[in-house]
């Protein structure tokens, strides 16, 4: 099943990230009403630039929400064909706890700046959807790998943010966007988050500058300011 899903997802630059089987006794928190109380949850996502390359080659970038407008219908079709229900992390509130599900499904960990870190992909990966099946689905074997942050003594991600946005208890989005929109914010605005780029893990999956800038602009809009608005 996951091989078939990977084949269907590949033109979008996505792939089956991970998943887990669950029963009524250990159903994950956050399942929406009407979700199967036993079955398999399969996480779909991207790493590196493959999704971006497909997006810029196929999507209408003038649409109001170009990434969602392009990606969501395709994922819903793939899920429906496979006999699954698609859930999306940005639907809400309430939002599905996709990061909790990810940590249950594969060896990803909270980094010092809050983003989930993967031993291979570093910070350059995202979960785009969860496919819910009401049956058992064969899954890739889980690799047990420790967090790469445990062996990172310098932790450069904690010291380079010019807006000091990564607080011990939260991410200060307004400070981040204020810097990004300022005259001094060109590096973060055009090339992506300095703290994220400082991480030495997964450098082969680093997003290209155009992709970084696109996501930075989307983040700024999400906190109600926008870049160049």
Rosetta silent file (secondary structure, phi, psi, omega in degrees, C-alpha in Angstrom):
SEQUENCE: XXXXXXXXXXXXXXXXXXXXXXXXXXXXXXXXXXXXXXXXXXXXXXXXXXXXXXXXXXXXXXXXXXXXXXXXXXXXXXXXXXXXXXXXXXXXXXXXXXXXXXXXXXXXXXXXXXXXXXXXXXXXXXXXXXXXXXXXXXXXXXXXXXXXXXXXXXXXXXXXXXXXXXXXXXXXXXXXXXXXXXXXXXXXXXXXXXXXXXXXXXXXXXXXXXXXXXXXXXXXXXXXXXXXX
SCORE:     score description
SCORE:     0.000 S_00000001
   1 L     0.000  -48.079 -177.844    0.000    0.000    0.000 S_00000001
   2 H   -66.690  -28.448  175.401    2.656    2.544    0.932 S_00000001
   3 H   -64.283  -42.981  177.118    4.508    1.764   -2.302 S_00000001
   4 H   -64.029  -40.182  178.013    1.351    2.633   -4.249 S_00000001
   5 H   -63.757  -43.192  178.684    0.925    5.795   -2.197 S_00000001
   6 H   -60.379  -39.239  178.468    4.518    6.831   -2.861 S_00000001
   7 H   -62.702  -41.853 -179.941    3.950    6.356   -6.585 S_00000001
   8 H   -71.114  -32.431 -176.526    0.861    8.576   -6.461 S_00000001
   9 H   -82.383  -24.524 -172.465    2.564   11.190   -4.285 S_00000001
  10 H   -55.398  -41.198  179.322    5.842   11.400   -6.202 S_00000001
  11 L   -62.616  -19.010  177.126    4.600   13.881   -8.872 S_00000001
  12 L   -90.006   -3.446 -175.277    3.800   16.268   -6.000 S_00000001
  13 L    76.443   21.058 -178.955    7.270   15.902   -4.518 S_00000001
  14 L  -113.825  169.384  176.747    5.781   14.122   -1.503 S_00000001
  15 E  -158.775  164.960  175.448    6.187   10.685    0.024 S_00000001
  16 E   -69.458  117.297 -178.868    4.932    8.512    2.877 S_00000001
  17 E   -79.661  -46.815 -172.657    6.817    9.785    5.891 S_00000001
  18 E  -179.795 -172.185  176.551    5.732    7.269    8.502 S_00000001
  19 E   174.513 -179.605  175.928    2.689    5.991   10.331 S_00000001
  20 E  -157.648  151.045  172.926    1.345    3.738   13.027 S_00000001
  21 E   -89.658  148.399  179.246   -1.439    1.270   13.639 S_00000001
  22 E  -145.028  156.509  177.942   -3.763    1.904   16.519 S_00000001
  23 L  -116.794  177.290  178.087   -6.677    0.233   18.255 S_00000001
  24 L   -60.920  -26.330 -177.937   -9.612    1.588   20.212 S_00000001
  25 L   -78.790  -25.179 -178.361   -7.480    1.177   23.340 S_00000001
  26 L  -131.163   33.417  177.526   -4.591    3.333   22.121 S_00000001
  27 L   -59.184  137.972 -176.971   -6.207    5.644   19.575 S_00000001
  28 L   -68.751  148.521  174.378   -4.133    8.826   19.267 S_00000001
  29 L   -63.267  148.447  173.271   -5.352   12.050   20.788 S_00000001
  30 L    93.437    0.201  176.307   -6.809   14.588   18.397 S_00000001
  31 L   -64.790  135.492 -179.062   -8.721   12.339   16.011 S_00000001
  32 L   -73.278  163.679  176.953  -11.724   14.268   14.699 S_00000001
  33 L   -58.561  136.545  179.958  -15.303   13.170   15.207 S_00000001
  34 L    89.833   -7.410  178.523  -16.193   10.370   12.833 S_00000001
  35 L   -71.099  149.468  177.556  -12.603    9.141   12.435 S_00000001
  36 L   -59.689  134.720 -177.422  -12.102    5.384   12.617 S_00000001
  37 L   -81.748   -6.210  174.062  -11.489    4.333   16.205 S_00000001
  38 L  -150.239  141.491 -179.220   -9.077    1.626   15.045 S_00000001
  39 E   158.944 -141.634 -177.485   -6.929    1.483   11.955 S_00000001
  40 E  -135.377  135.157  174.508   -3.775    3.046   10.556 S_00000001
  41 E  -108.240  121.592 -178.892   -2.606    6.643   10.440 S_00000001
  42 E  -115.004  124.440  179.940   -0.187    7.389    7.601 S_00000001
  43 E   -94.590  134.466 -178.834    1.695   10.688    7.533 S_00000001
  44 E  -116.776  137.450 -179.771    2.495   12.284    4.196 S_00000001
  45 E  -164.674 -164.994 -177.871    5.066   15.011    3.737 S_00000001
  46 E  -137.614  163.268  173.332    8.088   16.382    1.971 S_00000001
  47 E  -146.356  142.041 -179.832   11.778   16.948    2.541 S_00000001
  48 L    71.096 -147.983 -169.686   14.158   19.184    0.668 S_00000001
  49 L  -103.035    1.620 -172.669   13.171   20.920   -2.550 S_00000001
  50 H   -61.402  -44.640 -179.997   11.212   18.224   -4.452 S_00000001
  51 H   -64.262  -40.775 -179.626    7.758   19.545   -3.530 S_00000001
  52 H   -61.079  -43.155 -179.205    8.805   23.105   -4.321 S_00000001
  53 H   -62.943  -38.885  176.304   10.039   22.134   -7.766 S_00000001
  54 H   -68.881  -40.054 -179.322    6.711   20.452   -8.525 S_00000001
  55 H   -61.020  -50.894 -176.019    4.786   23.393   -7.109 S_00000001
  56 H   -69.144  -20.582  179.780    6.507   26.065   -9.207 S_00000001
  57 H   -89.070  -14.798 -171.190    6.118   23.920  -12.312 S_00000001
  58 H  -132.290  -21.455 -172.290    2.422   23.128  -11.922 S_00000001
  59 L   -90.289  159.745  171.679    0.583   25.443   -9.519 S_00000001
  60 L   -87.046  100.617 -174.828   -1.173   28.748  -10.064 S_00000001
  61 L   -76.873   -3.303  175.058    1.062   30.971   -7.986 S_00000001
  62 L   -92.572   -3.839  178.501   -1.382   33.857   -8.348 S_00000001
  63 L   -65.016  160.326 -176.359   -4.084   31.992   -6.393 S_00000001
  64 L   -60.487  -47.399  174.922   -5.025   33.351   -2.974 S_00000001
  65 L  -124.284   80.524 -166.626   -3.393   30.429   -1.150 S_00000001
  66 H   -61.324  -39.353 -178.117   -1.361   28.912   -3.969 S_00000001
  67 H   -68.152  -48.163  178.703    0.259   26.020   -2.113 S_00000001
  68 H   -64.359  -40.996 -178.683   -2.945   24.840   -0.452 S_00000001
  69 H   -61.759  -32.987  178.817   -4.980   25.416   -3.607 S_00000001
  70 H   -83.087  -44.329 -168.950   -2.609   23.172   -5.535 S_00000001
  71 H   -82.104  -43.044 -171.634   -1.799   20.544   -2.942 S_00000001
  72 H   -60.704  -50.413  179.764   -5.021   19.907   -1.040 S_00000001
  73 H   -58.726  -37.942  179.698   -7.253   18.704   -3.924 S_00000001
  74 H   -65.084  -42.511  179.241   -4.501   16.374   -5.121 S_00000001
  75 H   -67.885  -37.385  177.073   -4.035   14.880   -1.654 S_00000001
  76 H   -63.943  -39.925  177.833   -7.773   14.444   -1.191 S_00000001
  77 H   -64.784  -43.707 -179.321   -7.973   12.559   -4.497 S_00000001
  78 H   -63.889  -43.962  178.856   -5.050   10.304   -3.575 S_00000001
  79 H   -62.304  -45.244 -179.257   -6.520    9.559   -0.149 S_00000001
  80 H   -61.351  -43.130  178.737   -9.955    8.820   -1.600 S_00000001
  81 H   -61.692  -34.073 -179.084   -8.508    6.462   -4.210 S_00000001
  82 H   -84.035   -5.175 -178.903   -6.637    4.621   -1.457 S_00000001
  83 L    81.795   30.221 -178.182   -9.747    4.342    0.725 S_00000001
  84 L  -122.125  166.573  172.004   -8.543    6.809    3.353 S_00000001
  85 E  -106.076  131.092 -179.523   -9.679   10.107    4.838 S_00000001
  86 E   -92.215  130.133  172.856   -7.253   13.016    4.505 S_00000001
  87 E  -115.364  144.436 -174.927   -6.650   15.310    7.477 S_00000001
  88 L  -122.230  135.866 -176.221   -4.661   18.530    7.129 S_00000001
  89 L   -60.510  -26.170 -176.223   -2.516   20.225    9.796 S_00000001
  90 L   -95.736    7.832  173.383   -3.789   23.712    8.941 S_00000001
  91 L   -82.852  124.877  179.309   -7.493   22.838    9.293 S_00000001
  92 L   150.594 -173.621    3.168   -8.843   24.332   12.478 S_00000001
  93 L   -75.854  157.643   -4.558   -9.160   25.292   15.154 S_00000001
  94 L   -74.166  148.664  179.373   -9.100   22.766   16.585 S_00000001
  95 L   -95.688  143.283  177.230   -5.949   21.662   14.821 S_00000001
  96 L   -70.058  143.395 -177.164   -4.903   18.036   14.633 S_00000001
  97 L   -82.037   67.475 -171.680   -1.763   17.329   16.721 S_00000001
  98 H   -62.833  -32.112  179.471    0.332   16.284   13.747 S_00000001
  99 H   -68.773  -37.884  175.273    3.636   16.759   15.594 S_00000001
 100 H   -63.250  -42.417  178.287    2.516   14.424   18.385 S_00000001
 101 H   -63.564  -40.692 -179.442    1.503   11.878   15.785 S_00000001
 102 H   -61.491  -43.309 -179.056    4.839   12.269   14.007 S_00000001
 103 H   -68.356  -24.198  173.549    6.814   11.624   17.193 S_00000001
 104 H   -75.934  -30.301 -170.847    4.767    8.484   17.738 S_00000001
 105 H   -89.934  -33.144 -174.679    5.358    7.347   14.186 S_00000001
 106 L  -152.273  167.442 -176.058    9.051    7.988   13.527 S_00000001
 107 L   -76.820   75.332  170.228   12.250    9.242   15.187 S_00000001
 108 E  -117.658  152.030 -170.446   11.648   12.985   15.083 S_00000001
 109 E  -141.177  154.248  173.579   12.257   15.198   18.096 S_00000001
 110 E   -67.789  122.297  175.041   11.641   18.715   19.315 S_00000001
 111 L   -79.139  169.387  177.577   14.682   20.791   18.450 S_00000001
 112 L   -58.897  -23.159  178.463   15.821   23.619   20.754 S_00000001
 113 L  -100.563   11.571  172.183   13.882   26.061   18.531 S_00000001
 114 L    93.541  -25.226  179.121   10.727   23.950   18.595 S_00000001
 115 L   -71.399  142.103  177.428   10.745   22.648   15.009 S_00000001
 116 E   -68.322  131.136  178.618   10.777   18.863   14.728 S_00000001
 117 E  -106.708  138.588  179.209   14.212   17.613   13.730 S_00000001
 118 E  -110.681  139.695 -176.629   14.741   14.437   11.710 S_00000001
 119 L   -58.425  -29.467  178.935   18.061   12.556   11.883 S_00000001
 120 L   -99.357  -46.543 -173.234   18.443   12.645    8.082 S_00000001
 121 L   -84.868   -9.589 -176.154   16.384   15.627    6.921 S_00000001
 122 E    63.086 -129.911  179.464   17.307   17.935    9.777 S_00000001
 123 L   -99.124   10.088 -171.784   14.819   20.816    9.964 S_00000001
 124 L  -104.663   59.909 -179.608   14.034   20.710    6.246 S_00000001
 125 E  -155.390  157.297 -178.988   10.880   18.631    6.185 S_00000001
 126 E  -147.422  146.846  171.055    7.139   19.113    6.730 S_00000001
 127 E   -94.409  123.186 -174.796    4.086   16.929    7.298 S_00000001
 128 E   -99.655  -24.885 -178.424    1.407   17.897    4.784 S_00000001
 129 E  -164.364  161.425  169.001   -1.418   15.487    5.606 S_00000001
 130 E  -120.604  129.751  175.691   -2.447   12.451    7.577 S_00000001
 131 E  -100.203  123.048  179.898   -4.294    9.649    5.800 S_00000001
 132 E  -102.132  122.175  176.370   -6.631    7.714    8.091 S_00000001
 133 E  -110.342  144.379  177.349   -7.431    4.122    7.155 S_00000001
 134 L   -92.962   24.199 -178.951   -9.989    1.965    8.963 S_00000001
 135 L  -147.430  171.517  174.762   -7.811   -1.110    8.420 S_00000001
 136 L   -72.974  135.973  176.930   -4.246   -2.290    8.865 S_00000001
 137 L  -125.907  134.789  177.658   -1.823   -0.872    6.311 S_00000001
 138 L   -65.887  133.273 -175.318    1.718   -2.129    5.822 S_00000001
 139 L  -120.826  154.825  172.799    4.155    0.543    6.969 S_00000001
 140 L   -61.834  146.592  178.711    7.866    1.172    6.495 S_00000001
 141 L   -64.258  141.136  178.538    9.859   -0.158    9.458 S_00000001
 142 L   -78.284  134.558  174.302   10.578    2.434   12.113 S_00000001
 143 L   -94.544  131.499  177.510   14.220    3.338   12.629 S_00000001
 144 L   -94.845  101.281 -176.535   15.240    3.957   16.218 S_00000001
 145 L  -128.939  131.319 -179.773   17.656    6.870   15.994 S_00000001
 146 L   -69.372  163.339  177.543   18.443    9.336   18.811 S_00000001
 147 L   -65.003  129.798  177.153   17.894   13.035   18.441 S_00000001
 148 H   -65.613  -18.466  179.210   20.865   14.668   16.706 S_00000001
 149 H   -67.394  -25.269 -178.968   20.425   17.620   19.073 S_00000001
 150 H   -63.827  -33.353 -178.135   21.702   15.485   21.960 S_00000001
 151 H   -94.650    1.390 -178.033   25.172   15.350   20.402 S_00000001
 152 L   -91.969  105.673 -175.914   25.186   18.990   19.299 S_00000001
 153 L   -78.699  -38.027 -174.261   27.250   20.903   21.858 S_00000001
 154 L   -76.533  -34.961 -176.252   27.216   24.373   20.244 S_00000001
 155 L    46.418   60.837 -176.266   23.499   24.519   19.428 S_00000001
 156 H   -62.630  -21.943 -179.446   23.988   27.430   17.026 S_00000001
 157 H   -60.373  -24.290 -175.814   20.236   27.600   16.391 S_00000001
 158 H   -87.666   -8.608 -170.983   19.807   29.221   19.811 S_00000001
 159 L  -118.094   -7.799 -171.294   22.295   32.050   19.352 S_00000001
 160 L  -102.848   -9.282 -175.402   21.892   33.464   15.835 S_00000001
 161 L   -67.490  117.263 -177.498   18.314   34.782   15.740 S_00000001
 162 L   -71.333  -15.758  179.112   18.589   38.578   15.336 S_00000001
 163 L   -99.220   -1.408 -175.777   15.057   39.040   16.713 S_00000001
 164 L    48.990   45.615 -174.154   15.591   36.789   19.759 S_00000001
 165 L   -82.618  -18.125 -176.897   12.298   35.169   18.760 S_00000001
 166 E   -93.060   90.817 -178.461   12.988   31.719   20.199 S_00000001
 167 L   -86.093  159.871 -178.969   12.034   32.132   23.835 S_00000001
 168 L   -57.842  -29.365 -175.140   12.282   29.330   26.412 S_00000001
 169 L  -112.631   -3.311 -176.261    8.511   28.961   26.514 S_00000001
 170 L  -170.550  168.453  171.082    7.347   30.062   23.077 S_00000001
 171 E   -99.169  121.798 -178.429    8.140   31.370   19.608 S_00000001
 172 L   -86.506   87.478 -174.330    7.697   35.146   19.493 S_00000001
 173 H   -64.607  -36.573 -178.481    6.184   35.416   16.018 S_00000001
 174 H   -66.275  -39.167  176.692    5.622   39.154   16.197 S_00000001
 175 H   -65.006  -40.304  178.805    9.279   39.850   16.971 S_00000001
 176 H   -60.149  -51.237 -176.991   10.291   37.556   14.126 S_00000001
 177 H   -66.898  -36.257  176.679    8.010   39.258   11.605 S_00000001
 178 H   -58.641  -41.489  177.020    8.993   42.705   12.851 S_00000001
 179 H   -69.110  -46.072 -178.032   12.615   41.909   12.070 S_00000001
 180 H   -56.029  -37.823 -177.275   11.805   40.215    8.749 S_00000001
 181 L   -85.530   -3.650 -177.571    9.945   43.309    7.568 S_00000001
 182 L   -85.445  171.775  178.083   12.651   45.714    8.735 S_00000001
 183 L   -63.675  -25.804 -178.942   15.565   47.123    6.764 S_00000001
 184 L   -90.477    2.436 -172.038   17.864   44.692    8.578 S_00000001
 185 L   -96.129   13.740 -173.263   15.753   41.635    7.812 S_00000001
 186 H   -60.450  -39.339 -176.840   16.855   40.903    4.249 S_00000001
 187 H   -63.554  -47.070  178.816   18.768   37.726    5.080 S_00000001
 188 H   -69.103  -37.524 -176.604   15.830   36.126    6.904 S_00000001
 189 H   -68.172  -41.163 -171.769   13.313   37.526    4.427 S_00000001
 190 H   -97.651  -22.192 -175.521   15.082   36.379    1.276 S_00000001
 191 H  -123.728   -2.447  176.668   16.953   33.274    2.413 S_00000001
 192 L    98.743  169.472 -174.150   14.914   31.953    5.327 S_00000001
 193 L   -53.829  124.244  179.330   15.208   31.715    9.088 S_00000001
 194 H   -62.359  -38.945 -179.244   18.803   32.166   10.284 S_00000001
 195 H   -64.527  -42.219  178.616   18.259   29.862   13.250 S_00000001
 196 H   -64.997  -41.808 -179.284   16.970   27.108   11.018 S_00000001
 197 H   -69.830  -19.179 -178.703   19.834   27.580    8.584 S_00000001
 198 H   -75.951  -18.028 -177.538   22.361   27.390   11.419 S_00000001
 199 L   -67.674  131.998 -178.508   21.552   23.739   12.134 S_00000001
 200 L   -81.994   -6.282 -175.109   24.305   21.437   10.785 S_00000001
 201 L   -88.012  139.284  173.125   21.943   18.453   10.312 S_00000001
 202 L    70.272   32.201 -176.397   20.401   17.628    6.934 S_00000001
 203 H   -62.637  -24.679  178.588   22.296   20.199    4.892 S_00000001
 204 H   -67.819  -15.682 -176.910   21.639   18.218    1.699 S_00000001
 205 H  -105.697    9.093 -179.431   17.925   19.015    2.134 S_00000001
 206 L   -53.632  132.725  178.314   18.290   22.758    2.617 S_00000001
 207 L   -67.759  142.777  174.784   15.485   24.664    0.886 S_00000001
 208 L   -68.413  159.441 -174.715   16.592   26.895   -2.020 S_00000001
 209 H   -54.201  -41.039 -178.623   16.328   30.658   -1.406 S_00000001
 210 H   -63.301  -40.270  177.659   13.092   31.118   -3.395 S_00000001
 211 H   -66.173  -43.043  177.624   11.388   28.394   -1.381 S_00000001
 212 H   -57.781  -46.999 -177.810   12.698   29.861    1.859 S_00000001
 213 H   -64.033  -38.212  179.087   11.379   33.311    0.930 S_00000001
 214 H   -61.161  -47.225 -178.872    7.964   31.906   -0.010 S_00000001
 215 H   -69.718  -34.966  176.875    7.525   30.201    3.366 S_00000001
 216 H   -63.393  -43.314  178.384    8.803   33.246    5.263 S_00000001
 217 H   -63.300  -39.410  178.378    6.244   35.439    3.514 S_00000001
 218 H   -64.817  -39.926  177.706    3.494   32.924    4.311 S_00000001
 219 H   -62.924  -41.492 -179.929    4.506   32.900    7.975 S_00000001
 220 H   -63.509  -43.003  177.518    4.396   36.702    8.070 S_00000001
 221 H   -62.739  -36.348 -177.226    0.915   36.757    6.572 S_00000001
 222 H   -65.257  -25.917  177.413   -0.232   34.157    9.069 S_00000001
 223 L   -97.134   14.441  167.360    0.545   36.490   11.973 S_00000001
 224 L    88.113   14.294 -179.667   -1.454   39.228   10.339 S_00000001
 225 L  -114.464  -62.392 -179.581    1.203   41.507    8.880 S_00000001
 226 L    88.582  156.207  178.460    2.513   40.283    5.563 S_00000001
 227 L  -107.511  122.602 -179.907    5.522   41.279    3.526 S_00000001
 228 L    72.569   16.700 -177.860    5.013   44.063    1.056 S_00000001
 229 L   -81.322    0.000    0.000    1.293   44.198    1.888 S_00000001
